mmCIF file with all atom_site columns, C-alpha atoms in Angstrom:
data_model
loop_
_atom_site.group_PDB
_atom_site.id
_atom_site.type_symbol
_atom_site.label_atom_id
_atom_site.label_alt_id
_atom_site.label_comp_id
_atom_site.label_asym_id
_atom_site.label_entity_id
_atom_site.label_seq_id
_atom_site.pdbx_PDB_ins_code
_atom_site.Cartn_x
_atom_site.Cartn_y
_atom_site.Cartn_z
_atom_site.occupancy
_atom_site.B_iso_or_equiv
_atom_site.pdbx_formal_charge
_atom_site.auth_seq_id
_atom_site.auth_comp_id
_atom_site.auth_asym_id
_atom_site.auth_atom_id
_atom_site.pdbx_PDB_model_num
ATOM 1   C CA . ALA A 1 1   ? 2.271   -5.880  -14.563 1.00 80.00 ? 5   ALA A CA 1
ATOM 2   C CA . GLY A 1 2   ? 1.182   -9.462  -14.745 1.00 85.00 ? 6   GLY A CA 1
ATOM 3   C CA . LYS A 1 3   ? 3.633   -10.597 -12.071 1.00 91.00 ? 7   LYS A CA 1
ATOM 4   C CA . VAL A 1 4   ? 3.193   -11.000 -8.329  1.00 92.00 ? 8   VAL A CA 1
ATOM 5   C CA . PRO A 1 5   ? 5.230   -8.293  -6.548  1.00 92.00 ? 9   PRO A CA 1
ATOM 6   C CA . LYS A 1 6   ? 7.976   -9.870  -4.435  1.00 92.00 ? 10  LYS A CA 1
ATOM 7   C CA . GLN A 1 7   ? 9.329   -6.664  -2.922  1.00 93.00 ? 11  GLN A CA 1
ATOM 8   C CA . ILE A 1 8   ? 8.248   -3.256  -1.666  1.00 91.00 ? 12  ILE A CA 1
ATOM 9   C CA . GLY A 1 9   ? 10.622  -0.311  -1.699  1.00 93.00 ? 13  GLY A CA 1
ATOM 10  C CA . PHE A 1 10  ? 11.143  2.890   0.220   1.00 91.00 ? 14  PHE A CA 1
ATOM 11  C CA . VAL A 1 11  ? 12.466  5.578   -2.129  1.00 95.00 ? 15  VAL A CA 1
ATOM 12  C CA . LEU A 1 12  ? 15.622  7.185   -0.741  1.00 97.00 ? 16  LEU A CA 1
ATOM 13  C CA . GLU A 1 13  ? 16.468  9.018   -3.975  1.00 97.00 ? 17  GLU A CA 1
ATOM 14  C CA . GLY A 1 14  ? 14.754  9.280   -7.329  1.00 96.00 ? 18  GLY A CA 1
ATOM 15  C CA . VAL A 1 15  ? 11.362  9.082   -8.954  1.00 96.00 ? 19  VAL A CA 1
ATOM 16  C CA . PHE A 1 16  ? 9.206   6.122   -9.963  1.00 96.00 ? 20  PHE A CA 1
ATOM 17  C CA . ARG A 1 17  ? 6.028   6.013   -11.961 1.00 95.00 ? 21  ARG A CA 1
ATOM 18  C CA . PHE A 1 18  ? 3.159   3.584   -12.264 1.00 93.00 ? 22  PHE A CA 1
ATOM 19  C CA . CYS A 1 19  ? 1.822   3.082   -15.769 1.00 94.00 ? 23  CYS A CA 1
ATOM 20  C CA . TYR A 1 20  ? -0.398  0.813   -17.814 1.00 93.00 ? 24  TYR A CA 1
ATOM 21  C CA . TYR A 1 21  ? -1.418  0.359   -21.439 1.00 92.00 ? 25  TYR A CA 1
ATOM 22  C CA . ASN A 1 22  ? -4.946  1.270   -22.471 1.00 90.00 ? 26  ASN A CA 1
ATOM 23  C CA . ASN A 1 23  ? -7.036  -0.751  -24.935 1.00 93.00 ? 27  ASN A CA 1
ATOM 24  C CA . LYS A 1 24  ? -5.383  1.123   -27.840 1.00 93.00 ? 28  LYS A CA 1
ATOM 25  C CA . GLY A 1 25  ? -1.903  0.180   -26.640 1.00 92.00 ? 29  GLY A CA 1
ATOM 26  C CA . ILE A 1 26  ? -1.103  3.699   -25.468 1.00 90.00 ? 30  ILE A CA 1
ATOM 27  C CA . GLU A 1 27  ? 1.039   3.964   -22.351 1.00 92.00 ? 31  GLU A CA 1
ATOM 28  C CA . ILE A 1 28  ? -0.684  5.918   -19.568 1.00 92.00 ? 32  ILE A CA 1
ATOM 29  C CA . THR A 1 29  ? 1.197   7.275   -16.541 1.00 93.00 ? 33  THR A CA 1
ATOM 30  C CA . ASN A 1 30  ? -1.068  6.840   -13.542 1.00 89.00 ? 34  ASN A CA 1
ATOM 31  C CA . ALA A 1 31  ? 1.104   8.062   -10.652 1.00 89.00 ? 35  ALA A CA 1
ATOM 32  C CA . PHE A 1 32  ? 4.538   9.336   -9.676  1.00 91.00 ? 36  PHE A CA 1
ATOM 33  C CA . VAL A 1 33  ? 6.343   8.373   -6.464  1.00 91.00 ? 37  VAL A CA 1
ATOM 34  C CA . GLU A 1 34  ? 9.134   10.571  -5.109  1.00 91.00 ? 38  GLU A CA 1
ATOM 35  C CA . GLU A 1 35  ? 11.604  10.354  -2.246  1.00 92.00 ? 39  GLU A CA 1
ATOM 36  C CA . ASN A 1 36  ? 10.485  9.374   1.257   1.00 89.00 ? 40  ASN A CA 1
ATOM 37  C CA . ASN A 1 37  ? 7.548   7.341   -0.019  1.00 87.00 ? 41  ASN A CA 1
ATOM 38  C CA . LEU A 1 38  ? 6.880   3.648   -0.341  1.00 86.00 ? 42  LEU A CA 1
ATOM 39  C CA . VAL A 1 39  ? 6.752   2.287   -3.857  1.00 90.00 ? 43  VAL A CA 1
ATOM 40  C CA . GLY A 1 40  ? 4.973   -0.890  -4.832  1.00 88.00 ? 44  GLY A CA 1
ATOM 41  C CA . ASP A 1 41  ? 1.488   -2.320  -4.893  1.00 84.00 ? 45  ASP A CA 1
ATOM 42  C CA . TYR A 1 42  ? 1.124   -3.372  -1.267  1.00 81.00 ? 46  TYR A CA 1
ATOM 43  C CA . SER A 1 43  ? -2.307  -4.931  -1.741  1.00 82.00 ? 47  SER A CA 1
ATOM 44  C CA . LYS A 1 44  ? -1.037  -7.185  -4.552  1.00 88.00 ? 48  LYS A CA 1
ATOM 45  C CA . PHE A 1 45  ? 2.190   -7.863  -2.615  1.00 88.00 ? 49  PHE A CA 1
ATOM 46  C CA . ASP A 1 46  ? 0.303   -8.781  0.559   1.00 84.00 ? 50  ASP A CA 1
ATOM 47  C CA . ASN A 1 47  ? -2.304  -10.912 -1.227  1.00 88.00 ? 51  ASN A CA 1
ATOM 48  C CA . ARG A 1 48  ? 0.198   -12.495 -3.645  1.00 92.00 ? 52  ARG A CA 1
ATOM 49  C CA . MET A 1 49  ? -1.764  -11.313 -6.674  1.00 92.00 ? 53  MET A CA 1
ATOM 50  C CA . ALA A 1 50  ? -0.456  -10.212 -10.062 1.00 93.00 ? 54  ALA A CA 1
ATOM 51  C CA . ALA A 1 51  ? 0.046   -6.460  -10.400 1.00 90.00 ? 55  ALA A CA 1
ATOM 52  C CA . SER A 1 52  ? -2.087  -4.661  -12.962 1.00 89.00 ? 56  SER A CA 1
ATOM 53  C CA . GLU A 1 53  ? 0.356   -1.781  -13.526 1.00 92.00 ? 57  GLU A CA 1
ATOM 54  C CA . TYR A 1 54  ? 4.032   -1.442  -14.293 1.00 94.00 ? 58  TYR A CA 1
ATOM 55  C CA . CYS A 1 55  ? 6.358   0.262   -11.815 1.00 94.00 ? 59  CYS A CA 1
ATOM 56  C CA . GLN A 1 56  ? 9.256   1.997   -13.554 1.00 95.00 ? 60  GLN A CA 1
ATOM 57  C CA . ALA A 1 57  ? 12.192  4.066   -12.308 1.00 96.00 ? 61  ALA A CA 1
ATOM 58  C CA . VAL A 1 58  ? 12.091  7.408   -14.130 1.00 96.00 ? 62  VAL A CA 1
ATOM 59  C CA . THR A 1 59  ? 15.414  8.652   -12.736 1.00 96.00 ? 63  THR A CA 1
ATOM 60  C CA . ASP A 1 60  ? 18.402  6.975   -11.141 1.00 97.00 ? 64  ASP A CA 1
ATOM 61  C CA . CYS A 1 61  ? 17.107  5.705   -7.795  1.00 97.00 ? 65  CYS A CA 1
ATOM 62  C CA . ARG A 1 62  ? 18.249  4.412   -4.440  1.00 98.00 ? 66  ARG A CA 1
ATOM 63  C CA . LEU A 1 63  ? 15.837  2.193   -2.551  1.00 96.00 ? 67  LEU A CA 1
ATOM 64  C CA . LEU A 1 64  ? 15.503  0.434   0.719   1.00 94.00 ? 68  LEU A CA 1
ATOM 65  C CA . VAL A 1 65  ? 13.961  -2.855  -0.421  1.00 95.00 ? 69  VAL A CA 1
ATOM 66  C CA . PHE A 1 66  ? 11.781  -5.142  1.687   1.00 92.00 ? 70  PHE A CA 1
ATOM 67  C CA . THR A 1 67  ? 10.969  -8.735  0.776   1.00 93.00 ? 71  THR A CA 1
ATOM 68  C CA . ARG A 1 68  ? 8.058   -10.670 2.214   1.00 89.00 ? 72  ARG A CA 1
ATOM 69  C CA . LYS A 1 69  ? 10.526  -12.306 4.626   1.00 93.00 ? 73  LYS A CA 1
ATOM 70  C CA . ASP A 1 70  ? 11.746  -8.853  5.740   1.00 92.00 ? 74  ASP A CA 1
ATOM 71  C CA . PHE A 1 71  ? 8.157   -7.821  6.439   1.00 82.00 ? 75  PHE A CA 1
ATOM 72  C CA . GLU A 1 72  ? 7.595   -10.977 8.481   1.00 85.00 ? 76  GLU A CA 1
ATOM 73  C CA . GLU A 1 73  ? 10.785  -10.386 10.505  1.00 91.00 ? 77  GLU A CA 1
ATOM 74  C CA . ILE A 1 74  ? 9.857   -6.762  11.191  1.00 87.00 ? 78  ILE A CA 1
ATOM 75  C CA . ASN A 1 75  ? 6.339   -7.882  12.083  1.00 83.00 ? 79  ASN A CA 1
ATOM 76  C CA . ASN A 1 76  ? 7.788   -10.295 14.656  1.00 89.00 ? 80  ASN A CA 1
ATOM 77  C CA . THR A 1 77  ? 10.055  -7.563  16.072  1.00 91.00 ? 81  THR A CA 1
ATOM 78  C CA . VAL A 1 78  ? 7.966   -4.373  15.996  1.00 88.00 ? 82  VAL A CA 1
ATOM 79  C CA . ILE A 1 79  ? 4.737   -4.543  17.970  1.00 88.00 ? 83  ILE A CA 1
ATOM 80  C CA . GLY A 1 80  ? 1.830   -3.348  15.828  1.00 88.00 ? 84  GLY A CA 1
ATOM 81  C CA . TRP A 1 81  ? 3.792   -3.418  12.545  1.00 83.00 ? 85  TRP A CA 1
ATOM 82  C CA . ASP A 1 82  ? 1.085   -5.521  10.877  1.00 82.00 ? 86  ASP A CA 1
ATOM 83  C CA . LYS A 1 83  ? -1.425  -2.741  11.599  1.00 85.00 ? 87  LYS A CA 1
ATOM 84  C CA . MET A 1 84  ? 0.919   0.146   10.674  1.00 83.00 ? 88  MET A CA 1
ATOM 85  C CA . VAL A 1 85  ? 1.917   -0.988  7.194   1.00 79.00 ? 89  VAL A CA 1
ATOM 86  C CA . PRO A 1 86  ? -1.589  -1.101  5.672   1.00 79.00 ? 90  PRO A CA 1
ATOM 87  C CA . LYS A 1 87  ? -2.252  2.355   7.154   1.00 83.00 ? 91  LYS A CA 1
ATOM 88  C CA . ILE A 1 88  ? 0.964   3.715   5.642   1.00 79.00 ? 92  ILE A CA 1
ATOM 89  C CA . PHE A 1 89  ? 0.056   2.362   2.203   1.00 78.00 ? 93  PHE A CA 1
ATOM 90  C CA . GLN A 1 90  ? -3.531  3.556   2.563   1.00 80.00 ? 94  GLN A CA 1
ATOM 91  C CA . LYS A 1 91  ? -2.223  7.052   3.333   1.00 79.00 ? 95  LYS A CA 1
ATOM 92  C CA . CYS A 1 92  ? 0.022   6.932   0.248   1.00 72.00 ? 96  CYS A CA 1
ATOM 93  C CA . LEU A 1 93  ? -2.874  5.732   -1.903  1.00 74.00 ? 97  LEU A CA 1
ATOM 94  C CA . LEU A 1 94  ? -5.221  8.425   -0.597  1.00 76.00 ? 98  LEU A CA 1
ATOM 95  C CA . GLU A 1 95  ? -2.605  11.109  -1.260  1.00 73.00 ? 99  GLU A CA 1
ATOM 96  C CA . THR A 1 96  ? -2.188  9.814   -4.814  1.00 69.00 ? 100 THR A CA 1
ATOM 97  C CA . ILE A 1 97  ? -5.951  9.769   -5.381  1.00 72.00 ? 101 ILE A CA 1
ATOM 98  C CA . GLU A 1 98  ? -6.307  13.247  -3.902  1.00 71.00 ? 102 GLU A CA 1
ATOM 99  C CA . LYS A 1 99  ? -3.573  14.641  -6.148  1.00 65.00 ? 103 LYS A CA 1
ATOM 100 C CA . ARG A 1 100 ? -5.063  12.915  -9.182  1.00 66.00 ? 104 ARG A CA 1
ATOM 101 C CA . SER A 1 101 ? -8.775  13.570  -8.582  1.00 68.00 ? 105 SER A CA 1
ATOM 102 C CA . SER A 1 102 ? -8.478  17.337  -8.816  1.00 65.00 ? 106 SER A CA 1
ATOM 103 C CA . LEU A 1 103 ? -6.920  16.933  -12.259 1.00 65.00 ? 107 LEU A CA 1
ATOM 104 C CA . VAL A 1 104 ? -10.017 15.297  -13.727 1.00 68.00 ? 108 VAL A CA 1
ATOM 105 C CA . ALA A 1 105 ? -12.354 18.309  -13.721 1.00 72.00 ? 109 ALA A CA 1
ATOM 106 C CA . GLU A 1 106 ? -9.843  20.944  -14.831 1.00 82.00 ? 110 GLU A CA 1
ATOM 107 C CA . ASP A 1 107 ? -8.845  22.214  -18.276 1.00 88.00 ? 111 ASP A CA 1
ATOM 108 C CA . ALA A 1 108 ? -5.385  21.269  -19.545 1.00 90.00 ? 112 ALA A CA 1
ATOM 109 C CA . THR A 1 109 ? -3.633  24.496  -18.505 1.00 92.00 ? 113 THR A CA 1
ATOM 110 C CA . THR A 1 110 ? -5.109  24.364  -15.009 1.00 91.00 ? 114 THR A CA 1
ATOM 111 C CA . ARG A 1 111 ? -4.146  20.674  -14.747 1.00 89.00 ? 115 ARG A CA 1
ATOM 112 C CA . TYR A 1 112 ? -0.542  21.520  -15.620 1.00 92.00 ? 116 TYR A CA 1
ATOM 113 C CA . LEU A 1 113 ? -0.429  24.409  -13.142 1.00 91.00 ? 117 LEU A CA 1
ATOM 114 C CA . SER A 1 114 ? -1.936  22.129  -10.474 1.00 88.00 ? 118 SER A CA 1
ATOM 115 C CA . PHE A 1 115 ? 0.664   19.477  -11.316 1.00 88.00 ? 119 PHE A CA 1
ATOM 116 C CA . ILE A 1 116 ? 3.485   21.993  -10.817 1.00 91.00 ? 120 ILE A CA 1
ATOM 117 C CA . ASP A 1 117 ? 1.904   23.114  -7.550  1.00 88.00 ? 121 ASP A CA 1
ATOM 118 C CA . LYS A 1 118 ? 1.446   19.563  -6.203  1.00 84.00 ? 122 LYS A CA 1
ATOM 119 C CA . PHE A 1 119 ? 4.700   18.151  -7.587  1.00 86.00 ? 123 PHE A CA 1
ATOM 120 C CA . PRO A 1 120 ? 7.079   21.144  -7.609  1.00 88.00 ? 124 PRO A CA 1
ATOM 121 C CA . ASN A 1 121 ? 10.182  18.977  -8.061  1.00 86.00 ? 125 ASN A CA 1
ATOM 122 C CA . LEU A 1 122 ? 8.876   16.645  -10.761 1.00 88.00 ? 126 LEU A CA 1
ATOM 123 C CA . ALA A 1 123 ? 8.452   18.888  -13.805 1.00 84.00 ? 127 ALA A CA 1
ATOM 124 C CA . ASN A 1 124 ? 12.219  19.115  -14.327 1.00 88.00 ? 128 ASN A CA 1
ATOM 125 C CA . ARG A 1 125 ? 12.981  15.515  -13.336 1.00 94.00 ? 129 ARG A CA 1
ATOM 126 C CA . VAL A 1 126 ? 10.710  13.423  -15.540 1.00 94.00 ? 130 VAL A CA 1
ATOM 127 C CA . PRO A 1 127 ? 10.259  13.364  -19.327 1.00 94.00 ? 131 PRO A CA 1
ATOM 128 C CA . LEU A 1 128 ? 7.574   15.725  -20.625 1.00 93.00 ? 132 LEU A CA 1
ATOM 129 C CA . SER A 1 129 ? 5.950   12.799  -22.433 1.00 94.00 ? 133 SER A CA 1
ATOM 130 C CA . GLN A 1 130 ? 5.243   11.183  -19.050 1.00 95.00 ? 134 GLN A CA 1
ATOM 131 C CA . VAL A 1 131 ? 3.951   14.439  -17.552 1.00 94.00 ? 135 VAL A CA 1
ATOM 132 C CA . ALA A 1 132 ? 1.643   14.835  -20.566 1.00 94.00 ? 136 ALA A CA 1
ATOM 133 C CA . SER A 1 133 ? 0.444   11.244  -20.197 1.00 92.00 ? 137 SER A CA 1
ATOM 134 C CA . TYR A 1 134 ? -0.253  11.804  -16.493 1.00 91.00 ? 138 TYR A CA 1
ATOM 135 C CA . LEU A 1 135 ? -2.224  14.955  -17.333 1.00 91.00 ? 139 LEU A CA 1
ATOM 136 C CA . GLY A 1 136 ? -4.178  13.208  -20.095 1.00 89.00 ? 140 GLY A CA 1
ATOM 137 C CA . ILE A 1 137 ? -2.917  15.458  -22.884 1.00 91.00 ? 141 ILE A CA 1
ATOM 138 C CA . THR A 1 138 ? -0.506  15.125  -25.797 1.00 92.00 ? 142 THR A CA 1
ATOM 139 C CA . GLN A 1 139 ? 3.105   16.164  -25.516 1.00 94.00 ? 143 GLN A CA 1
ATOM 140 C CA . GLN A 1 140 ? 2.451   18.822  -28.179 1.00 95.00 ? 144 GLN A CA 1
ATOM 141 C CA . SER A 1 141 ? -0.371  20.296  -26.078 1.00 94.00 ? 145 SER A CA 1
ATOM 142 C CA . LEU A 1 142 ? 1.887   20.338  -23.032 1.00 94.00 ? 146 LEU A CA 1
ATOM 143 C CA . SER A 1 143 ? 4.624   22.134  -24.984 1.00 94.00 ? 147 SER A CA 1
ATOM 144 C CA . ARG A 1 144 ? 2.078   24.735  -26.124 1.00 95.00 ? 148 ARG A CA 1
ATOM 145 C CA . ILE A 1 145 ? 0.810   25.222  -22.559 1.00 95.00 ? 149 ILE A CA 1
ATOM 146 C CA . ARG A 1 146 ? 4.343   25.603  -21.202 1.00 93.00 ? 150 ARG A CA 1
ATOM 147 C CA . LYS A 1 147 ? 5.174   28.133  -23.931 1.00 93.00 ? 151 LYS A CA 1
ATOM 148 C CA . ASN A 1 148 ? 2.024   30.184  -23.213 1.00 92.00 ? 152 ASN A CA 1
ATOM 149 C CA . ILE A 1 149 ? 2.556   30.433  -19.444 1.00 88.00 ? 153 ILE A CA 1
ATOM 150 C CA . ARG A 1 150 ? 6.181   31.598  -19.583 1.00 78.00 ? 154 ARG A CA 1
#
């Protein structure tokens, strides 16, 4: 956050998260990005604007990294690349919003069950504190929920 993104990555292995700090200084996990997805704020990257969120590797990761120069070279080589990339990132963003929006109207237990359904591989790969933050609940509440559904 606060810096202009200079690279965009394609996640080969691992998990990333996007997070920010609210006005009380509490860290909020906004999104998770798993394998076979692009990671980075393309809009900020493309427009050379400072990112408003932090991007953090949650697990050990392997990435295919693209710089602005790489994007320009691919754009000059692949016909229609300049039109494909925004669509790819738009699709990723819409998927993230879709996964997140259903969590807003649900109670905490339903949110956790939805999280497990939508992200079946994440629950055992990321710290529970980050899952709780993503769900908008405390880690203690998440532990209680997990205990009650076993």
